[in-house]
Amino acid sequence: MTVDFVLAKAPAYRVATLPAKGGWSENVCRPEFAKLLAWAEKNGLQTGKWIFRGLDNDGFQACLEIRGTARASGAVRIRTLPASAVARVRFDPDLVSPRVVYHGLNDWLRWRKKEKEIRAVRSTREIYDGDPWTDTKAWKNTTVEFLVSR
């Protein structure tokens, strides 16, 4: 498996979101996605990408891409993640440690900044094509994106 970093443009995503406090943990993260999935099914919505967004305040946001019209209810909010410039890498976490990928991408971006190819790194997110806990294809194609300013 080849793991390489690229600068690209990510599309906009219309998502349902649930915020959570604290660092990443399957015990915290998984129930948030389960709540979003139940909400989408209750509202008869088709779902797409599963997005795990890191936030500045040491929290994260579970985001589930939705297709169709929906209204926010309870703690679930609807928002559009705008199309953005990103540094992206796709890999299989069973073959390459996520820790290595994150540190490598971070260092690679430091050099892109030094070379004036980018101005700043804004935030991070992980994107899955489905449920990473039950869909092995989604897990094996983990995408990590750092949103950048050019």
Short mmCIF file of C-alpha atoms in Angstrom, two decimals:
data_model
loop_
_atom_site.label_atom_id
_atom_site.label_comp_id
_atom_site.label_asym_id
_atom_site.label_seq_id
_atom_site.Cartn_x
_atom_site.Cartn_y
_atom_site.Cartn_z
CA MET A 1 0.00 0.00 0.00
CA THR A 2 1.30 3.42 -0.98
CA VAL A 3 0.62 6.24 1.46
CA ASP A 4 1.22 9.70 0.03
CA PHE A 5 0.24 13.24 0.97
CA VAL A 6 -1.49 15.52 -1.55
CA LEU A 7 -2.83 19.05 -1.60
CA ALA A 8 -6.34 18.98 -3.04
CA LYS A 9 -9.77 20.57 -2.92
CA ALA A 10 -12.38 18.81 -0.79
CA PRO A 11 -16.05 19.10 -1.74
CA ALA A 12 -18.70 20.70 0.42
CA TYR A 13 -20.60 18.33 2.71
CA ARG A 14 -24.13 18.85 4.07
CA VAL A 15 -24.04 17.16 7.45
CA ALA A 16 -25.94 16.49 10.63
CA THR A 17 -23.67 17.13 13.62
CA LEU A 18 -23.40 16.26 17.28
CA PRO A 19 -20.68 17.89 19.40
CA ALA A 20 -18.83 16.04 22.15
CA LYS A 21 -16.34 17.11 24.80
CA GLY A 22 -13.04 15.44 25.46
CA GLY A 23 -10.48 13.76 23.28
CA TRP A 24 -11.09 11.02 20.80
CA SER A 25 -12.17 7.70 22.19
CA GLU A 26 -14.27 4.94 20.64
CA ASN A 27 -16.37 4.93 23.81
CA VAL A 28 -17.24 8.60 23.30
CA CYS A 29 -17.25 8.72 19.51
CA ARG A 30 -19.24 5.63 18.62
CA PRO A 31 -22.43 6.53 20.55
CA GLU A 32 -22.49 9.98 18.93
CA PHE A 33 -22.48 8.44 15.45
CA ALA A 34 -25.12 5.91 16.55
CA LYS A 35 -27.37 8.80 17.67
CA LEU A 36 -26.87 10.56 14.31
CA LEU A 37 -27.66 7.39 12.39
CA ALA A 38 -30.84 6.80 14.43
CA TRP A 39 -31.87 10.43 13.84
CA ALA A 40 -31.30 10.09 10.06
CA GLU A 41 -33.30 6.84 9.90
CA LYS A 42 -36.13 8.39 11.92
CA ASN A 43 -36.26 11.30 9.44
CA GLY A 44 -36.03 9.02 6.38
CA LEU A 45 -32.71 10.45 5.18
CA GLN A 46 -30.05 8.78 3.12
CA THR A 47 -26.57 9.05 4.59
CA GLY A 48 -23.12 9.27 3.05
CA LYS A 49 -19.72 9.99 4.54
CA TRP A 50 -18.96 9.67 8.26
CA ILE A 51 -16.81 12.64 9.31
CA PHE A 52 -14.98 13.01 12.59
CA ARG A 53 -13.97 16.69 13.04
CA GLY A 54 -11.41 17.80 15.58
CA LEU A 55 -12.29 21.09 17.27
CA ASP A 56 -10.02 23.73 18.79
CA ASN A 57 -11.43 23.34 22.30
CA ASP A 58 -10.15 19.76 22.72
CA GLY A 59 -13.48 18.37 21.64
CA PHE A 60 -14.75 16.80 18.47
CA GLN A 61 -17.81 16.79 16.32
CA ALA A 62 -19.44 13.69 14.85
CA CYS A 63 -20.78 14.56 11.40
CA LEU A 64 -22.92 12.37 9.17
CA GLU A 65 -23.41 13.46 5.56
CA ILE A 66 -27.10 13.60 4.72
CA ARG A 67 -29.03 13.67 1.47
CA GLY A 68 -32.48 15.16 1.41
CA THR A 69 -34.17 17.93 3.35
CA ALA A 70 -33.99 17.82 7.11
CA ARG A 71 -34.54 20.05 10.10
CA ALA A 72 -32.41 20.17 13.20
CA SER A 73 -33.92 18.61 16.28
CA GLY A 74 -32.68 18.10 19.83
CA ALA A 75 -28.88 18.25 19.96
CA VAL A 76 -28.56 17.42 16.24
CA ARG A 77 -27.66 20.42 14.08
CA ILE A 78 -27.59 20.73 10.29
CA ARG A 79 -24.73 22.58 8.64
CA THR A 80 -22.72 22.69 5.46
CA LEU A 81 -18.99 22.12 5.66
CA PRO A 82 -17.75 24.36 2.82
CA ALA A 83 -15.50 23.16 0.02
CA SER A 84 -11.95 23.68 1.23
CA ALA A 85 -8.32 23.33 0.34
CA VAL A 86 -6.94 20.29 2.18
CA ALA A 87 -3.85 18.19 2.63
CA ARG A 88 -5.10 14.62 2.34
CA VAL A 89 -3.88 11.09 2.86
CA ARG A 90 -5.78 7.80 2.41
CA PHE A 91 -4.53 4.69 4.19
CA ASP A 92 -5.41 1.40 5.88
CA PRO A 93 -5.02 1.76 9.69
CA ASP A 94 -4.35 -1.98 9.95
CA LEU A 95 -1.21 -1.58 7.78
CA VAL A 96 -0.02 1.93 8.69
CA SER A 97 -0.33 3.39 12.17
CA PRO A 98 -2.56 6.48 12.32
CA ARG A 99 0.04 8.03 14.64
CA VAL A 100 2.65 7.76 11.87
CA VAL A 101 0.24 9.26 9.33
CA TYR A 102 -0.69 12.21 11.54
CA HIS A 103 2.92 13.02 12.47
CA GLY A 104 4.09 12.59 8.87
CA LEU A 105 1.35 14.82 7.50
CA ASN A 106 2.02 17.42 10.18
CA ASP A 107 5.73 17.53 9.31
CA TRP A 108 5.00 17.56 5.58
CA LEU A 109 2.70 20.57 6.08
CA ARG A 110 5.35 22.36 8.13
CA TRP A 111 7.62 22.18 5.07
CA ARG A 112 4.84 23.29 2.72
CA LYS A 113 4.36 26.30 5.00
CA LYS A 114 8.08 27.03 5.04
CA GLU A 115 8.12 26.83 1.21
CA LYS A 116 5.11 29.23 1.16
CA GLU A 117 2.84 26.71 -0.61
CA ILE A 118 0.31 27.14 2.21
CA ARG A 119 -0.26 29.87 4.79
CA ALA A 120 -1.82 27.98 7.70
CA VAL A 121 -3.35 24.73 8.90
CA ARG A 122 -6.86 25.32 10.27
CA SER A 123 -8.28 22.01 11.52
CA THR A 124 -8.35 18.25 10.99
CA ARG A 125 -10.93 15.64 10.12
CA GLU A 126 -11.19 11.95 9.37
CA ILE A 127 -13.55 10.81 6.64
CA TYR A 128 -14.99 7.33 6.16
CA ASP A 129 -17.20 6.05 3.31
CA GLY A 130 -19.42 4.26 5.84
CA ASP A 131 -19.43 2.95 9.40
CA PRO A 132 -15.74 2.28 10.22
CA TRP A 133 -16.70 -0.07 13.08
CA THR A 134 -18.79 -2.45 10.96
CA ASP A 135 -17.72 -1.84 7.34
CA THR A 136 -14.19 -3.13 6.72
CA LYS A 137 -14.04 -1.38 3.32
CA ALA A 138 -14.73 1.98 5.00
CA TRP A 139 -12.08 1.26 7.66
CA LYS A 140 -9.44 0.22 5.12
CA ASN A 141 -9.93 3.49 3.21
CA THR A 142 -9.55 5.95 6.07
CA THR A 143 -8.97 9.49 4.82
CA VAL A 144 -7.31 12.12 7.00
CA GLU A 145 -7.60 15.74 5.92
CA PHE A 146 -5.98 18.84 7.35
CA LEU A 147 -7.82 21.97 6.18
CA VAL A 148 -5.29 24.51 4.93
CA SER A 149 -5.22 28.13 3.80
CA ARG A 150 -3.31 28.73 0.60
#
